[in-house]
Amino acid sequence: MITLGFVYVLAGLTFAVFAALGLGDRSNPKRFGNAAFWGLLALSMLAGDRLGDFSNGLLVLALVAIAGTGQIGRAPGREVPAGVQAERAARYGNFLLVVALIIPAVALAGTFLFKWVPGLADPKQATLISLGIGVLIALAVGMARLQPAPLLPAQQGRRLLDAVGWAAILPQMLASLGAVFALAGVGEVVGDLIGAAIPQGSLFGAVVAFGLGMALFTMVMGNAFAAFPVMIAAVGMPLLIKQYDGNPAVVAAIGMLAGFCGTLMTPMAANFNLVPAALLELKNPYGVIKVQIGTAIPLLAVNILFIWLFAF
């Protein structure tokens, strides 16, 4: 049976290749920092379950130290020239899009297949396993048709990852932070503070507190999935669901949408907001956020209204 370990091995080997290629790139003045960072991440993926909690904690601190001291960077001038890109686009046309679409197509098909045919893969992790398989299939199809140099995909993948830098692993860090907050009882503390601020018996006040709290905690933590356990423990479960008998599915689903509004407005959501700015080489690193705020605020208000209208 294919388990989630397959995805960890795939990711670990990928980061190990990036670390090795980075170490050999003498044009990059920060090649040792890059190699150490991606190498430690590869070690975490490949052997994290055997290192133990203390060793994994030291590994995370080492990653933070490398990133915090500015030891990650990229070599200049590794981009494919625009003229070459245009020539290849004209030659291969829509096939380039087909390669990209293979990944979500296989992920969707595998999610259903692994649940219908038991024993092939862990059904609880069917989507992630299918996503990993989709990446391998897309890579094989692209290599067979385009016939690039054997190391070109790895070199270009490393170039993009070096451009993104430490922000590439911020989602994992923030998701872990959400779990730590939940176990530490932060939700209960926040619930007591919010409960004191909400007028007694005010359903709408509780809804507003939950929606705004989801957005604000997401802005702080950078991930709505990290904010959700805190706010559902603070307001969602004790007030909206238990006290006011709200529909749990509606409260949870639209509450997550309210959190996603916070995602649009924070640099902590690096994979959504800082990474595109870095890849597009925007002059303002917060330019993506600036454009999205005008959509996020009214959308948040609509989500809060929808919780109030449809959950009760």
Short mmCIF file of C-alpha atoms in Angstrom, two decimals:
data_model
loop_
_atom_site.label_atom_id
_atom_site.label_comp_id
_atom_site.label_asym_id
_atom_site.label_seq_id
_atom_site.Cartn_x
_atom_site.Cartn_y
_atom_site.Cartn_z
CA MET A 1 0.00 0.00 0.00
CA ILE A 2 1.25 3.47 -0.90
CA THR A 3 1.35 5.69 2.18
CA LEU A 4 2.14 9.32 2.90
CA GLY A 5 5.75 8.23 3.32
CA PHE A 6 5.95 8.10 -0.49
CA VAL A 7 5.29 11.85 -0.65
CA TYR A 8 7.87 12.58 2.04
CA VAL A 9 10.50 10.52 0.24
CA LEU A 10 9.70 12.24 -3.07
CA ALA A 11 9.92 15.69 -1.49
CA GLY A 12 13.05 14.78 0.47
CA LEU A 13 14.89 13.53 -2.61
CA THR A 14 13.88 16.67 -4.51
CA PHE A 15 15.25 18.97 -1.81
CA ALA A 16 18.41 16.84 -1.59
CA VAL A 17 19.01 17.32 -5.33
CA PHE A 18 18.44 21.07 -4.96
CA ALA A 19 20.94 21.16 -2.10
CA ALA A 20 23.57 19.29 -4.11
CA LEU A 21 23.10 21.48 -7.18
CA GLY A 22 23.20 24.60 -5.04
CA LEU A 23 26.43 23.54 -3.38
CA GLY A 24 28.07 23.15 -6.77
CA ASP A 25 26.94 26.56 -8.05
CA ARG A 26 30.08 28.67 -7.58
CA SER A 27 28.39 31.72 -9.10
CA ASN A 28 26.15 32.01 -6.05
CA PRO A 29 27.89 33.80 -3.15
CA LYS A 30 25.45 32.17 -0.71
CA ARG A 31 25.68 28.64 -2.06
CA PHE A 32 26.70 27.15 1.30
CA GLY A 33 23.68 28.66 3.04
CA ASN A 34 21.35 27.45 0.29
CA ALA A 35 22.82 23.96 0.39
CA ALA A 36 22.55 23.78 4.18
CA PHE A 37 18.97 25.02 4.22
CA TRP A 38 17.60 22.69 1.53
CA GLY A 39 19.77 19.84 2.80
CA LEU A 40 18.34 20.13 6.32
CA LEU A 41 14.84 20.26 4.88
CA ALA A 42 15.61 17.10 2.88
CA LEU A 43 16.83 15.43 6.07
CA SER A 44 13.59 16.37 7.81
CA MET A 45 11.51 14.87 5.00
CA LEU A 46 13.57 11.69 4.67
CA ALA A 47 14.36 10.89 8.30
CA GLY A 48 12.23 13.18 10.45
CA ASP A 49 10.28 10.30 12.02
CA ARG A 50 13.56 8.70 13.14
CA LEU A 51 15.25 11.84 14.44
CA GLY A 52 12.91 12.34 17.38
CA ASP A 53 11.23 15.47 18.69
CA PHE A 54 14.34 17.08 20.19
CA SER A 55 16.48 16.59 17.08
CA ASN A 56 13.68 17.84 14.85
CA GLY A 57 13.39 20.90 17.06
CA LEU A 58 17.11 21.59 16.67
CA LEU A 59 16.75 21.12 12.92
CA VAL A 60 13.96 23.71 12.79
CA LEU A 61 16.05 26.15 14.84
CA ALA A 62 18.92 25.65 12.40
CA LEU A 63 16.62 26.44 9.47
CA VAL A 64 15.46 29.60 11.24
CA ALA A 65 19.06 30.61 11.99
CA ILE A 66 20.13 30.16 8.36
CA ALA A 67 17.18 32.13 7.03
CA GLY A 68 17.25 34.76 9.77
CA THR A 69 20.89 35.61 9.18
CA GLY A 70 20.33 36.10 5.47
CA GLN A 71 22.34 33.11 4.28
CA ILE A 72 19.93 32.21 1.47
CA GLY A 73 20.22 33.85 -1.93
CA ARG A 74 20.28 33.14 -5.63
CA ALA A 75 22.83 33.45 -8.37
CA PRO A 76 22.11 36.17 -10.95
CA GLY A 77 21.12 35.48 -14.51
CA ARG A 78 19.80 31.92 -14.47
CA GLU A 79 16.56 32.74 -16.30
CA VAL A 80 15.78 31.32 -19.73
CA PRO A 81 16.02 34.21 -22.25
CA ALA A 82 12.68 35.65 -23.33
CA GLY A 83 13.44 34.92 -26.97
CA VAL A 84 14.04 31.25 -26.22
CA GLN A 85 10.82 31.08 -24.23
CA ALA A 86 8.86 32.60 -27.12
CA GLU A 87 10.43 30.20 -29.63
CA ARG A 88 9.62 27.16 -27.49
CA ALA A 89 6.08 28.36 -26.86
CA ALA A 90 5.50 28.71 -30.61
CA ARG A 91 7.01 25.28 -31.28
CA TYR A 92 5.15 23.26 -28.64
CA GLY A 93 1.98 25.33 -28.29
CA ASN A 94 -0.73 23.93 -26.05
CA PHE A 95 1.33 20.87 -25.13
CA LEU A 96 3.02 22.97 -22.46
CA LEU A 97 -0.37 23.55 -20.86
CA VAL A 98 -1.18 19.84 -21.10
CA VAL A 99 1.91 19.00 -19.04
CA ALA A 100 0.79 21.40 -16.32
CA LEU A 101 -2.78 20.07 -16.34
CA ILE A 102 -1.62 16.48 -15.89
CA ILE A 103 -0.85 17.19 -12.23
CA PRO A 104 -4.36 18.28 -11.08
CA ALA A 105 -6.00 15.72 -13.39
CA VAL A 106 -4.06 12.83 -11.85
CA ALA A 107 -4.61 14.22 -8.35
CA LEU A 108 -8.39 14.31 -8.92
CA ALA A 109 -8.56 10.91 -10.60
CA GLY A 110 -6.34 9.27 -8.00
CA THR A 111 -8.36 10.69 -5.13
CA PHE A 112 -11.44 8.83 -6.36
CA LEU A 113 -9.57 5.73 -7.57
CA PHE A 114 -7.76 5.06 -4.30
CA LYS A 115 -11.02 5.36 -2.37
CA TRP A 116 -12.92 3.07 -4.75
CA VAL A 117 -10.18 0.42 -4.92
CA PRO A 118 -9.01 -0.28 -1.36
CA GLY A 119 -5.53 -1.53 -0.74
CA LEU A 120 -3.73 0.53 -3.37
CA ALA A 121 -3.06 3.56 -1.20
CA ASP A 122 -3.97 5.03 2.15
CA PRO A 123 -7.47 6.46 1.52
CA LYS A 124 -6.97 9.16 4.15
CA GLN A 125 -4.01 10.57 2.19
CA ALA A 126 -5.31 9.78 -1.31
CA THR A 127 -5.15 13.38 -2.54
CA LEU A 128 -1.55 14.04 -1.47
CA ILE A 129 -0.37 10.68 -2.79
CA SER A 130 -2.15 11.30 -6.10
CA LEU A 131 -0.59 14.76 -6.30
CA GLY A 132 2.89 13.26 -5.94
CA ILE A 133 2.17 10.66 -8.61
CA GLY A 134 0.80 13.41 -10.88
CA VAL A 135 4.05 15.34 -10.57
CA LEU A 136 6.08 12.29 -11.59
CA ILE A 137 3.80 11.55 -14.58
CA ALA A 138 3.90 15.18 -15.75
CA LEU A 139 7.68 15.21 -15.44
CA ALA A 140 7.98 11.98 -17.46
CA VAL A 141 5.65 13.24 -20.20
CA GLY A 142 7.45 16.57 -20.42
CA MET A 143 10.87 14.94 -20.56
CA ALA A 144 9.77 12.49 -23.26
CA ARG A 145 8.27 15.17 -25.50
CA LEU A 146 10.55 18.14 -24.90
CA GLN A 147 13.78 16.16 -24.44
CA PRO A 148 15.67 18.75 -22.37
CA ALA A 149 19.04 18.16 -20.77
CA PRO A 150 18.66 15.59 -17.97
CA LEU A 151 19.35 18.05 -15.15
CA LEU A 152 17.44 21.00 -16.62
CA PRO A 153 14.19 20.40 -14.68
CA ALA A 154 16.14 20.15 -11.43
CA GLN A 155 18.22 23.24 -12.26
CA GLN A 156 15.16 25.32 -13.07
CA GLY A 157 13.32 24.02 -10.02
CA ARG A 158 16.28 25.02 -7.87
CA ARG A 159 16.37 28.46 -9.49
CA LEU A 160 12.72 29.07 -8.65
CA LEU A 161 13.12 27.75 -5.11
CA ASP A 162 16.18 29.92 -4.52
CA ALA A 163 14.16 32.92 -5.75
CA VAL A 164 11.40 32.16 -3.26
CA GLY A 165 13.84 31.39 -0.45
CA TRP A 166 12.78 30.60 3.11
CA ALA A 167 9.19 31.62 2.37
CA ALA A 168 8.72 28.29 0.59
CA ILE A 169 8.39 26.47 3.92
CA LEU A 170 6.39 29.13 5.76
CA PRO A 171 3.04 27.32 5.26
CA GLN A 172 4.36 24.21 7.05
CA MET A 173 5.76 26.31 9.87
CA LEU A 174 2.52 28.21 10.34
CA ALA A 175 0.36 25.08 10.22
CA SER A 176 2.54 23.61 12.97
CA LEU A 177 2.15 26.81 14.94
CA GLY A 178 -1.64 26.48 14.75
CA ALA A 179 -1.46 22.96 16.17
CA VAL A 180 0.81 24.16 18.99
CA PHE A 181 -1.58 27.02 19.80
CA ALA A 182 -4.53 24.64 19.92
CA LEU A 183 -2.74 22.20 22.25
CA ALA A 184 -1.57 25.05 24.46
CA GLY A 185 -5.16 26.20 25.03
CA VAL A 186 -4.83 29.53 23.24
CA GLY A 187 -8.37 29.11 21.91
CA GLU A 188 -9.81 29.02 25.43
CA VAL A 189 -7.89 32.14 26.45
CA VAL A 190 -9.02 33.98 23.31
CA GLY A 191 -12.58 32.79 23.94
CA ASP A 192 -12.58 34.29 27.42
CA LEU A 193 -11.33 37.63 26.09
CA ILE A 194 -13.82 37.72 23.22
CA GLY A 195 -16.66 36.57 25.46
CA ALA A 196 -16.08 39.54 27.74
CA ALA A 197 -16.26 41.92 24.76
CA ILE A 198 -19.41 40.51 23.13
CA PRO A 199 -22.70 41.89 24.47
CA GLN A 200 -24.53 39.24 26.49
CA GLY A 201 -26.91 37.23 24.28
CA SER A 202 -25.84 38.92 21.04
CA LEU A 203 -25.80 36.33 18.27
CA PHE A 204 -24.68 38.85 15.66
CA GLY A 205 -21.85 40.01 17.92
CA ALA A 206 -20.64 36.42 18.25
CA VAL A 207 -20.80 35.95 14.47
CA VAL A 208 -18.83 39.15 13.86
CA ALA A 209 -16.26 38.14 16.46
CA PHE A 210 -15.84 34.72 14.84
CA GLY A 211 -15.53 36.09 11.29
CA LEU A 212 -13.19 38.93 12.18
CA GLY A 213 -11.21 36.64 14.47
CA MET A 214 -10.70 34.14 11.65
CA ALA A 215 -9.44 36.89 9.35
CA LEU A 216 -7.20 38.52 11.97
CA PHE A 217 -5.68 35.28 13.25
CA THR A 218 -5.07 34.22 9.67
CA MET A 219 -3.25 37.50 9.06
CA VAL A 220 -1.07 36.86 12.12
CA MET A 221 -0.45 33.18 11.45
CA GLY A 222 -0.52 33.34 7.65
CA ASN A 223 -2.77 30.32 7.25
CA ALA A 224 -6.52 29.92 7.74
CA PHE A 225 -6.01 26.26 8.62
CA ALA A 226 -3.77 27.36 11.49
CA ALA A 227 -6.27 29.99 12.66
CA PHE A 228 -9.27 27.65 12.48
CA PRO A 229 -8.56 25.45 15.55
CA VAL A 230 -7.98 28.54 17.67
CA MET A 231 -11.17 30.36 16.63
CA ILE A 232 -13.40 27.29 16.56
CA ALA A 233 -12.32 26.55 20.14
CA ALA A 234 -12.69 30.19 21.18
CA VAL A 235 -16.01 31.20 19.59
CA GLY A 236 -17.24 28.72 16.99
CA MET A 237 -17.91 25.69 19.17
CA PRO A 238 -18.86 27.20 22.56
CA LEU A 239 -20.98 30.09 21.26
CA LEU A 240 -22.14 29.67 17.68
CA ILE A 241 -22.68 25.90 17.66
CA LYS A 242 -23.46 24.95 21.28
CA GLN A 243 -25.07 28.08 22.71
CA TYR A 244 -26.87 29.35 19.60
CA ASP A 245 -27.38 25.94 17.91
CA GLY A 246 -25.72 26.97 14.66
CA ASN A 247 -25.19 24.59 11.74
CA PRO A 248 -21.64 23.25 12.23
CA ALA A 249 -21.04 22.74 8.50
CA VAL A 250 -22.02 26.31 7.63
CA VAL A 251 -20.10 27.82 10.54
CA ALA A 252 -16.96 25.89 9.67
CA ALA A 253 -17.11 26.29 5.88
CA ILE A 254 -17.92 30.00 5.73
CA GLY A 255 -15.64 30.63 8.70
CA MET A 256 -12.78 29.23 6.63
CA LEU A 257 -13.75 31.57 3.79
CA ALA A 258 -13.56 34.47 6.25
CA GLY A 259 -10.08 33.28 7.16
CA PHE A 260 -9.09 33.19 3.51
CA CYS A 261 -9.97 36.88 3.32
CA GLY A 262 -7.23 37.42 5.88
CA THR A 263 -4.88 35.41 3.66
CA LEU A 264 -5.28 38.04 0.96
CA MET A 265 -4.10 40.80 3.29
CA THR A 266 -0.99 39.44 5.00
CA PRO A 267 2.67 38.95 4.06
CA MET A 268 2.66 35.94 6.39
CA ALA A 269 0.80 34.06 3.64
CA ALA A 270 4.04 34.07 1.72
CA ASN A 271 3.13 31.39 -0.79
CA PHE A 272 0.18 33.49 -1.98
CA ASN A 273 1.48 37.02 -1.62
CA LEU A 274 5.27 37.23 -1.40
CA VAL A 275 6.21 34.35 -3.68
CA PRO A 276 4.36 35.76 -6.75
CA ALA A 277 5.94 39.16 -6.12
CA ALA A 278 9.38 37.56 -5.96
CA LEU A 279 8.89 35.42 -9.06
CA LEU A 280 7.52 38.35 -11.05
CA GLU A 281 10.27 40.60 -9.67
CA LEU A 282 7.81 43.32 -8.67
CA LYS A 283 9.35 46.54 -7.37
CA ASN A 284 7.00 46.50 -4.37
CA PRO A 285 7.20 43.14 -2.54
CA TYR A 286 3.76 43.86 -1.06
CA GLY A 287 2.22 44.84 -4.38
CA VAL A 288 0.05 41.71 -4.53
CA ILE A 289 -1.41 42.45 -1.09
CA LYS A 290 -2.09 46.07 -1.99
CA VAL A 291 -4.20 45.02 -4.96
CA GLN A 292 -6.09 42.33 -3.04
CA ILE A 293 -7.19 44.40 -0.04
CA GLY A 294 -9.98 46.07 -2.01
CA THR A 295 -11.51 42.64 -2.64
CA ALA A 296 -10.75 41.06 0.73
CA ILE A 297 -12.53 43.56 2.99
CA PRO A 298 -15.97 43.54 1.30
CA LEU A 299 -15.70 39.77 0.81
CA LEU A 300 -15.07 39.37 4.54
CA ALA A 301 -18.18 41.42 5.31
CA VAL A 302 -20.24 39.22 2.98
CA ASN A 303 -18.95 36.04 4.61
CA ILE A 304 -19.84 37.30 8.09
CA LEU A 305 -23.33 38.17 6.82
CA PHE A 306 -23.70 34.71 5.27
CA ILE A 307 -22.79 32.98 8.53
CA TRP A 308 -25.47 34.98 10.29
CA LEU A 309 -28.10 34.31 7.61
CA PHE A 310 -27.52 30.65 6.82
CA ALA A 311 -26.10 29.04 9.97
CA PHE A 312 -29.03 29.88 12.26
#
